[in-house]
Coordinates of C-alpha atoms in Angstrom, one line a residue:
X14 CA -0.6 8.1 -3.3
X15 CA 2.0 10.5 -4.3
X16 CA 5.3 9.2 -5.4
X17 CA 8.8 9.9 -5.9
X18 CA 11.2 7.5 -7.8
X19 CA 12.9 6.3 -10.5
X20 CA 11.1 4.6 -14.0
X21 CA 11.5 0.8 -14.3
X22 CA 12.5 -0.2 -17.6
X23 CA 11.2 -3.8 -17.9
X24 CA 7.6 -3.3 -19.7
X25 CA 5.5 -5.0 -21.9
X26 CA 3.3 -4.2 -24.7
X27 CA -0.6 -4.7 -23.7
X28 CA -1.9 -5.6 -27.0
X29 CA -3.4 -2.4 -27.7
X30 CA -5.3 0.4 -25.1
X31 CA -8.7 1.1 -25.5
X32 CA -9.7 4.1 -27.7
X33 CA -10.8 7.3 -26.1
X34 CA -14.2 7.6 -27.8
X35 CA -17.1 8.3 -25.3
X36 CA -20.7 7.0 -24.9
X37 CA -22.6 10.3 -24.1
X38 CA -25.7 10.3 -21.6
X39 CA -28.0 12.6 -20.3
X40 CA -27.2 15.3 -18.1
X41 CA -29.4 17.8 -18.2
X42 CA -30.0 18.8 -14.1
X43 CA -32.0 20.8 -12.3
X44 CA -30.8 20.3 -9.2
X45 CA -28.1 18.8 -6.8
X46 CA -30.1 15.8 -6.4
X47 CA -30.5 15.1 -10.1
X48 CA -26.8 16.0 -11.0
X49 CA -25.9 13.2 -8.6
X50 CA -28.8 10.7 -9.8
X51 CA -27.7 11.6 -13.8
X52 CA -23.8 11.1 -12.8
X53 CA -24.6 7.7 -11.4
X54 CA -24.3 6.8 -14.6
X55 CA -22.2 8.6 -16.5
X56 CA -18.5 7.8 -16.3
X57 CA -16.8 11.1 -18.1
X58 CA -16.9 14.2 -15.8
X59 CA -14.0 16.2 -14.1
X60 CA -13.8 16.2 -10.6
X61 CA -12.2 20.3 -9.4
X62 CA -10.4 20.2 -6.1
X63 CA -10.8 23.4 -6.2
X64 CA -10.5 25.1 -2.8
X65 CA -9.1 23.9 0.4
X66 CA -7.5 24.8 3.5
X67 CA -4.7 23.3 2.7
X68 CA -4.0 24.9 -0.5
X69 CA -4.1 21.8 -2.3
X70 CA -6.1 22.1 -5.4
X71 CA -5.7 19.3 -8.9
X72 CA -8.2 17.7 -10.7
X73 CA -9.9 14.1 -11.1
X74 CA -10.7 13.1 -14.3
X75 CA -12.7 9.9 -14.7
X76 CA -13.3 8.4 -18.4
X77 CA -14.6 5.0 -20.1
X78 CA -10.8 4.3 -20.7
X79 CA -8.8 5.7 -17.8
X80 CA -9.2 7.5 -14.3
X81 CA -6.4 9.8 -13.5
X82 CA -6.3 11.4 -9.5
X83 CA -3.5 14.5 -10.0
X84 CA -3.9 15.3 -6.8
X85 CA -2.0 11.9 -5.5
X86 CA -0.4 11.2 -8.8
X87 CA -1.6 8.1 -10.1
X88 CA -4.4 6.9 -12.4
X89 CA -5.8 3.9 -14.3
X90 CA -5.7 3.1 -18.2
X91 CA -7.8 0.3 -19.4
X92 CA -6.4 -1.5 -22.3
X93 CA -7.7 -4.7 -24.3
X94 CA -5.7 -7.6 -21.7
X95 CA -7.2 -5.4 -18.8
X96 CA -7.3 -2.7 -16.8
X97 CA -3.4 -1.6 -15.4
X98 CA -2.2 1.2 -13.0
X99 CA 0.0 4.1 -13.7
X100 CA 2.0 6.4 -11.0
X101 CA 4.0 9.6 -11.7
X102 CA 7.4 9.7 -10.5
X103 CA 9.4 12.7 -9.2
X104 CA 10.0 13.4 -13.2
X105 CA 6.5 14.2 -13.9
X106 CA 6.9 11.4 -15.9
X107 CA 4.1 8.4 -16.3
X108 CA 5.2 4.8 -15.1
X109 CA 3.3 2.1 -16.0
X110 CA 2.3 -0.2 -13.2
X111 CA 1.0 -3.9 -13.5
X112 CA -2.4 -5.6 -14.5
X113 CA -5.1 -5.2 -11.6
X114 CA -6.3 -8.9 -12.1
X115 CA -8.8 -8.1 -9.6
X116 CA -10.6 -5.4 -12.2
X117 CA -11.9 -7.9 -13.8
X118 CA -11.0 -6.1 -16.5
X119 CA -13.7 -3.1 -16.2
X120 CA -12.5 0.3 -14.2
X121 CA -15.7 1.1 -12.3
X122 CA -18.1 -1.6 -11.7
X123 CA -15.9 -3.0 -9.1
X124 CA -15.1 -1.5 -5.3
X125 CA -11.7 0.2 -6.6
X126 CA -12.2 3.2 -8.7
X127 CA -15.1 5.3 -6.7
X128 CA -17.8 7.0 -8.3
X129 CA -21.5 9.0 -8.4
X130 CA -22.7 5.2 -8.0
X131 CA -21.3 4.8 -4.3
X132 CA -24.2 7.1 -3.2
X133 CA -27.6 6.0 -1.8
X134 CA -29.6 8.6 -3.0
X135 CA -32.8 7.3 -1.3
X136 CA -31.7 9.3 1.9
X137 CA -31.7 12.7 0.2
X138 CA -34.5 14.7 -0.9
X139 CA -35.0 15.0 -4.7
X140 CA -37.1 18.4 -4.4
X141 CA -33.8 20.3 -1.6
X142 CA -32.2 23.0 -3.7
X143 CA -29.2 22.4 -1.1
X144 CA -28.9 18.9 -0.3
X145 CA -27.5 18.3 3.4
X146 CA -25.6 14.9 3.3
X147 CA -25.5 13.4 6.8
X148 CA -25.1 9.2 6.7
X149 CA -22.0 7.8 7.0
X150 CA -22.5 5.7 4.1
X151 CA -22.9 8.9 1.4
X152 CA -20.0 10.8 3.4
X153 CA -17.5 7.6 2.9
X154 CA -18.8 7.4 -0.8
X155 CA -17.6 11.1 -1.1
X156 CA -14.5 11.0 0.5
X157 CA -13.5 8.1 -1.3
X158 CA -14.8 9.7 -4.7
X159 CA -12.1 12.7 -3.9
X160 CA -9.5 10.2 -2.5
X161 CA -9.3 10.9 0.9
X162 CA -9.5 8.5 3.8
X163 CA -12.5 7.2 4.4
X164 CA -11.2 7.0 8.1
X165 CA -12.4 11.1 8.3
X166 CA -15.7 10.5 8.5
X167 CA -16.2 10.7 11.8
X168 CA -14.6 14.2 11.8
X169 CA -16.8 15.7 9.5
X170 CA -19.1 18.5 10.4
X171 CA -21.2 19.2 7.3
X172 CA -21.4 18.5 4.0
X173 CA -23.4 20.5 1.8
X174 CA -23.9 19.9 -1.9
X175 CA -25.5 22.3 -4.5
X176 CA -26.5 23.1 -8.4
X177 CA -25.2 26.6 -10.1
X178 CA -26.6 26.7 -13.5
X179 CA -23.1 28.5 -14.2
X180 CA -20.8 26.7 -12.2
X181 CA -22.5 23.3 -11.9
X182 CA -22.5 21.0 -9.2
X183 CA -20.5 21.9 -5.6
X184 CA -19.9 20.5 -3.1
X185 CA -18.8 21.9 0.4
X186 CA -16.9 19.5 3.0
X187 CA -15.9 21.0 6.5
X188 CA -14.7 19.5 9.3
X189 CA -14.5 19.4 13.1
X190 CA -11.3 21.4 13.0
X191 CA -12.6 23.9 10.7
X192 CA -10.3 22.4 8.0
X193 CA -12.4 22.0 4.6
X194 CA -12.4 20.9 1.0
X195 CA -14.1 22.8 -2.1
X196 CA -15.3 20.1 -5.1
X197 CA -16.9 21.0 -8.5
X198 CA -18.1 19.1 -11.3
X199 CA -16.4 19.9 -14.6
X200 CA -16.9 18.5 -18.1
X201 CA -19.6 16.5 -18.2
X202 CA -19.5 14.5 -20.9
X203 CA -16.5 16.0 -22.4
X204 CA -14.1 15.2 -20.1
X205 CA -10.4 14.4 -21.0
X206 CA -6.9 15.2 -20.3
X207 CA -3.9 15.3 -23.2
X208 CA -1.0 13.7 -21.1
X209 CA -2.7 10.8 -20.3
X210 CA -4.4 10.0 -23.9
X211 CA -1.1 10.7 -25.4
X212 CA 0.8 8.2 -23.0
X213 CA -2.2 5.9 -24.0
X214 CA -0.9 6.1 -27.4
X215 CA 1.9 4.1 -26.7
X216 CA 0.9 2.9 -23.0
X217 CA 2.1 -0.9 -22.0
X218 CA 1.8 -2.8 -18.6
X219 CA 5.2 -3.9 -16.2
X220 CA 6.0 -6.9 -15.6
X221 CA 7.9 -8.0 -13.0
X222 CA 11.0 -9.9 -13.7
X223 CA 10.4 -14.0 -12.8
X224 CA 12.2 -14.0 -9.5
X225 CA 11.0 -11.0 -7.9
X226 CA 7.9 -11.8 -8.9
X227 CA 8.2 -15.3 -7.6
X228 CA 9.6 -13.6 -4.2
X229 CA 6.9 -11.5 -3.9
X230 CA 4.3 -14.3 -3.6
X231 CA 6.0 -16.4 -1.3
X232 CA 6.6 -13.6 0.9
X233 CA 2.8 -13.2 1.2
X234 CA 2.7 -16.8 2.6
X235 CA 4.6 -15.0 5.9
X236 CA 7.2 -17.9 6.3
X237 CA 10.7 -17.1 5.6
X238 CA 14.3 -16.1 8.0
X239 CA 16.3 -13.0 7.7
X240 CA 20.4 -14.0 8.0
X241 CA 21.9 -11.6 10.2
X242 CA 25.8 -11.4 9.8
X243 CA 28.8 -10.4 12.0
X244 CA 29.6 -7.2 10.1
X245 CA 33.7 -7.8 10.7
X246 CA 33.5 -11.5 9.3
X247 CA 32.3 -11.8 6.5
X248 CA 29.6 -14.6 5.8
X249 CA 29.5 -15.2 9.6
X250 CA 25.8 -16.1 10.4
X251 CA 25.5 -14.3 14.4
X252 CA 21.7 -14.6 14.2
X253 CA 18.4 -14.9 12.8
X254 CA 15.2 -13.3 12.8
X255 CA 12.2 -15.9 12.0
X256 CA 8.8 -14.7 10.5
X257 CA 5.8 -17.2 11.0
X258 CA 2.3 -17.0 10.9
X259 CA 1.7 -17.7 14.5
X260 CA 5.7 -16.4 15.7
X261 CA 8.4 -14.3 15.2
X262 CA 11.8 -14.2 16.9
X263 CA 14.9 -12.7 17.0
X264 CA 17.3 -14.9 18.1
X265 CA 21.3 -13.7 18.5
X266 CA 23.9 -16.9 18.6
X267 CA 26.7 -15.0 20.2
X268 CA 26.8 -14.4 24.1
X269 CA 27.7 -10.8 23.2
X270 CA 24.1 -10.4 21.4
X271 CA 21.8 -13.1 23.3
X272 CA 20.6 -10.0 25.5
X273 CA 18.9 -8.9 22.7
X274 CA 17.1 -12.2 21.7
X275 CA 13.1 -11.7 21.7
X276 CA 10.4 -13.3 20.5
X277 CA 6.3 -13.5 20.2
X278 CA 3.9 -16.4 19.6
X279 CA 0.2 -16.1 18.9
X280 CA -2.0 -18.7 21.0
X281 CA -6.2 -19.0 19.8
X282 CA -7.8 -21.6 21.7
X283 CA -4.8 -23.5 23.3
X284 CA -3.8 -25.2 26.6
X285 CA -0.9 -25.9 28.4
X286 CA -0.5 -29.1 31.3
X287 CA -4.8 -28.8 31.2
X288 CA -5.0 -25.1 31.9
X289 CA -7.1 -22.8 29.2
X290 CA -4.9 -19.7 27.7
X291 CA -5.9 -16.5 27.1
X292 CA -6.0 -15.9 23.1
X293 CA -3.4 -13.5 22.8
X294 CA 0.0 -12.9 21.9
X295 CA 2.8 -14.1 24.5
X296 CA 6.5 -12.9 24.8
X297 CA 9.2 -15.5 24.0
X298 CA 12.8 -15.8 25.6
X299 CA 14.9 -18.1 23.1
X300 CA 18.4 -19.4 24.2
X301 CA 21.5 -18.6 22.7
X302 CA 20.6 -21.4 19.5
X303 CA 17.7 -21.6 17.8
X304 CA 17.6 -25.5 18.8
X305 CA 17.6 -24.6 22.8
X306 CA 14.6 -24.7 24.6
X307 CA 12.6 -21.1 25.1
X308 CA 10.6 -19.5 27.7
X309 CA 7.0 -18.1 27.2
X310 CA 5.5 -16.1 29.7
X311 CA 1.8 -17.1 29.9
X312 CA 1.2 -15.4 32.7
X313 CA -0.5 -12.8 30.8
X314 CA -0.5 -12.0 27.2
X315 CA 1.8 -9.3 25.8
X316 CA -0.6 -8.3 22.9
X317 CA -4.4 -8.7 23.2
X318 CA -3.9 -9.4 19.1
X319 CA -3.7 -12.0 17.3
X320 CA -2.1 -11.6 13.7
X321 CA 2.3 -11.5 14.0
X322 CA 2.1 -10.5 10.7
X323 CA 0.5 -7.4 11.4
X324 CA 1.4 -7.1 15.1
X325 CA 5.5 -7.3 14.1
X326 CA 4.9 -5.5 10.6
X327 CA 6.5 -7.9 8.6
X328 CA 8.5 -7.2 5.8
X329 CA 5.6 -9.3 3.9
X330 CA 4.0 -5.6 4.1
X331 CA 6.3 -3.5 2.7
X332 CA 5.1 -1.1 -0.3
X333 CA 7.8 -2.2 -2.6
X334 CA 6.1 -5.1 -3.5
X335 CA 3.1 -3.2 -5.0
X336 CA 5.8 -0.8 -6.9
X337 CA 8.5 -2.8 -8.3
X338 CA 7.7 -0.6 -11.7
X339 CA 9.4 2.0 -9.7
X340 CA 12.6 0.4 -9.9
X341 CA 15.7 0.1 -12.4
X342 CA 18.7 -1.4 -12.7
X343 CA 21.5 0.7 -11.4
X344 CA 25.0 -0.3 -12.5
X345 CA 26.9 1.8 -9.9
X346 CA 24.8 -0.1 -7.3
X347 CA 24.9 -3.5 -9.2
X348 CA 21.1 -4.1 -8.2
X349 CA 17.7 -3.1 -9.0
X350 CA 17.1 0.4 -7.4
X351 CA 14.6 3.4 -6.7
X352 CA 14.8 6.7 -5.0
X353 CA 11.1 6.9 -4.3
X354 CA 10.5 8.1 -0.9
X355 CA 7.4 6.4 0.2
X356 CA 9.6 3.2 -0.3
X357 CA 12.7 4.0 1.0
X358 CA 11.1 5.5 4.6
X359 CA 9.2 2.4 4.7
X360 CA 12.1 0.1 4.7
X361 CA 13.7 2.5 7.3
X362 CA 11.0 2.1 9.3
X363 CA 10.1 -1.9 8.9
X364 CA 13.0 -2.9 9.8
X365 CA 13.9 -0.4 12.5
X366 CA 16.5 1.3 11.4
X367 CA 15.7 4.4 13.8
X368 CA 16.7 2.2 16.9
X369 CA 20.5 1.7 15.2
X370 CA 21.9 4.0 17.2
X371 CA 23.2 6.5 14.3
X372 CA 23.2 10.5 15.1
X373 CA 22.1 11.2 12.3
X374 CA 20.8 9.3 8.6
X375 CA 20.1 11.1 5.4
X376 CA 18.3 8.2 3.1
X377 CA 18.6 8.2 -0.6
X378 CA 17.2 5.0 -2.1
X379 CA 16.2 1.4 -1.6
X380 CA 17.9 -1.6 -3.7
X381 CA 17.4 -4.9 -4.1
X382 CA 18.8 -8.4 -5.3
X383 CA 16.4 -11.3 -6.3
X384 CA 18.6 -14.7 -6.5
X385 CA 17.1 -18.1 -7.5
X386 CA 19.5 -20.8 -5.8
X387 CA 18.0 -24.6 -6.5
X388 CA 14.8 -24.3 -5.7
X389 CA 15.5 -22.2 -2.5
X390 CA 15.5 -17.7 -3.2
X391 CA 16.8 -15.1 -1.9
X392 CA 16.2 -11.3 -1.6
X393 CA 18.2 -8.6 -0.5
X394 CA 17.1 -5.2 0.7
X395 CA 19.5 -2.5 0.6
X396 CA 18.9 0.9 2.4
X397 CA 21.2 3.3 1.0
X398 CA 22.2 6.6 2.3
X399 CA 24.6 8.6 4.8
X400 CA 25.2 7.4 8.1
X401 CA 26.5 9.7 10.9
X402 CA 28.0 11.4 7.8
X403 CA 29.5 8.4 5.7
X404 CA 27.9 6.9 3.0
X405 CA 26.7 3.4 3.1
X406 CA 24.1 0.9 3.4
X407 CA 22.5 -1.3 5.6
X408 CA 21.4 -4.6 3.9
X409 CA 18.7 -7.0 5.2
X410 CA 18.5 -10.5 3.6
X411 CA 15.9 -12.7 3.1
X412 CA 15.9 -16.4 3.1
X413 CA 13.8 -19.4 3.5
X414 CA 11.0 -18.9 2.5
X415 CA 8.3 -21.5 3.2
X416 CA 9.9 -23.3 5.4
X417 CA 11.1 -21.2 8.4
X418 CA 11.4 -22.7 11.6
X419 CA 12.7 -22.1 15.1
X420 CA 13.2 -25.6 16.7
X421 CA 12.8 -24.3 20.1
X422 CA 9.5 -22.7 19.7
X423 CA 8.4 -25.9 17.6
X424 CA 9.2 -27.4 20.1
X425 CA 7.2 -25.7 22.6
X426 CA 4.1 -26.0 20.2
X427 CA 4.2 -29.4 20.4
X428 CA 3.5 -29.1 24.6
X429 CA 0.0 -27.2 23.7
X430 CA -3.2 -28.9 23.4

């Protein structure tokens, strides 16, 4: 995933990285069929994007000791306390992610980090001088071995792989656009790239800070309230918007903003006064409090599926939780910030910021404030940038968390059976 953003200072040292010596196997092929059999298990070899219709063109290096995509700008270092991420940031610069606990500590005999050992090679023919690769299985393994979506395999038309005794092992991907991708094999067995062995030299893991980090996993529970405030009063609560496994609402406590009060509820297997509801997700009026009583409309479901979460894109899924490396600590801002872009247009786009009603927005960054109160946190996302030509930003806080609850739709829960 290509990035754009800012380094994160807080780091820490992981013991020591892994040296970058190399176990050498055999690869000696005759063939495209033989190549792929003798890469299965060999993990140094440079992968050549090397032609498409695109234009894009980078290389993949994969190593005992790290795995480095240039292509969408991040890689994988393994070091002694386990394997950790790294991105590049708009600097060209490495930033060190966190520990991938679910490694294992090992880079590719896991479902992460693709390789020659995705393929079944007992539907190809060892003896084909061009080996025609047709099942879906072998065309996901090789679109997730050059880091596309594995989504595209239904679009592809052919994919075609031979053995040059010059050039090695190609591969040719086209697809039902006539759009194509151009792969060779490089290095075998003496793969290795200088930027990332030298920032191996001195590589260490991020660590989050405590609070963030503690936000960050009781946001994945999916219970907490965002505060929404009169923007002329200050510290004037007007409304709420409540995220729940099975609900979400927005509920406005001013007559001037009821109108805009909505709401959702997942049923699965419920009743209401003895009749059998459709599983599905139903719209919910609320009242002007969160305490009055609400409307459903079980007439008919307004989503066929199930998971709010998901349905309402909760904040809960927002990409700065996986790249809190990529922020620092501004002091003009006074909070933690990045200018990454993937970040910042998600948090326009979670929390709807296109349906404002500005002319026109120019975005520059995404900040935040993690704050530990008792035993209760809060978090504070700030969306930075120019708004129908002033600078500003619009700030969305988080609260709650764990024990959200709208009383009137509680309420109504407790009629189901």
């Amino acid at each position: 995933m290509k990035r754009f953003g800012i380094v994160a200072a807080s780091l820490v040292l992981v013991s020591s990285v892994i040296g970058c010596s190399e176990k050498i196997e055999e690869y000696n092929p005759t063939n495209a069929y033989s190549a792929m059999k003798q890469l299965q298990t060999i993990n140094n070899f440079t992968l050549d994007i090397y032609n498409t219709s695109l234009g894009d063109k980078g290389f993949i290096y994969f190593t005992s000791n790290y795995y480095y995509d240039v292509l969408n700008s991040y890689g994988y270092v393994k070091g002694n306390n386990g394997v950790f991420q790294f991105d590049v940031d708009h600097k060209g610069q490495f930033v060190s992610n966190e520990i991938k606990e679910e490694f294992n500590g090992k880079l590719y005999s896991n479902n992460f980090i693709s390789s020659f050992r995705d393929f079944n090679l007992d539907s190809l023919n060892e003896n084909d001088e061009t080996l025609q690769i047709t099942t879906k299985e072998n065309r996901i393994a090789f679109l997730n071995l050059i880091g596309e979506d594995y989504m595209k395999y239904t679009s592809i038309n052919t994919l075609i792989g031979n053995y040059d005794k010059n050039k090695g092992l190609l591969f040719e991907l086209t697809f039902n656009d006539e759009s194509y991708i151009n792969v060779g094999v490089l290095d075998v067995n003496s793969t290795h790239c200088k930027e990332v062995e030298d920032y191996m030299k001195t590589a260490k893991a991020f660590v989050p800070e405590t609070t963030i980090s503690e936000i960050r996993r009781l946001i994945k529970n999916n219970n907490f309230t965002r505060y929404i405030y009169d923007e002329t009063t200050e510290n004037k609560i007007i409304g709420k918007e409540y995220f729940t496994e099975d609900y979400y609402c927005l509920n406005y406590f001013t007559t001037e903003y009821v109108i805009y009060s909505t709401g959702y509820i997942s049923l699965v297997d419920k009743s209401y006064n003895g009749t059998k509801i459709a599983n599905g997700s139903y719209l919910v009026t609320p009242g002007i409090s969160d305490e009055a009583n609400v409307n459903v409309f079980l007439g008919h479901y307004a989503f066929i599926e199930t998971s709010m979460p998901e349905i309402m894109n909760y904040p809960s899924n927002l990409e700065m939780f996986d790249y809190l490396n990529l922020f620092s600590m501004s002091e003009d801002l006074g909070c933690m910030f990045t200018q990454d872009a993937i970040i910042t247009t998600d948090v326009y786009n979670n929390f709807g910021v296109a349906n404002a009603g500005f002319s026109s927005v120019s975005l520059s960054g995404v900040g935040y404030d993690a704050k530990q109160e008792g035993k209760d946190y809060a978090l504070t996302i700030r969306l930075y940038g120019t708004f129908d030509g002033t600078f500003g930003q619009m700030s969305f806080e988080l609260r709650e968390f764990g024990y959200s609850a709208h009383i009137g739709i509680e309420n109504f829960k407790k009629l189901l059976d």
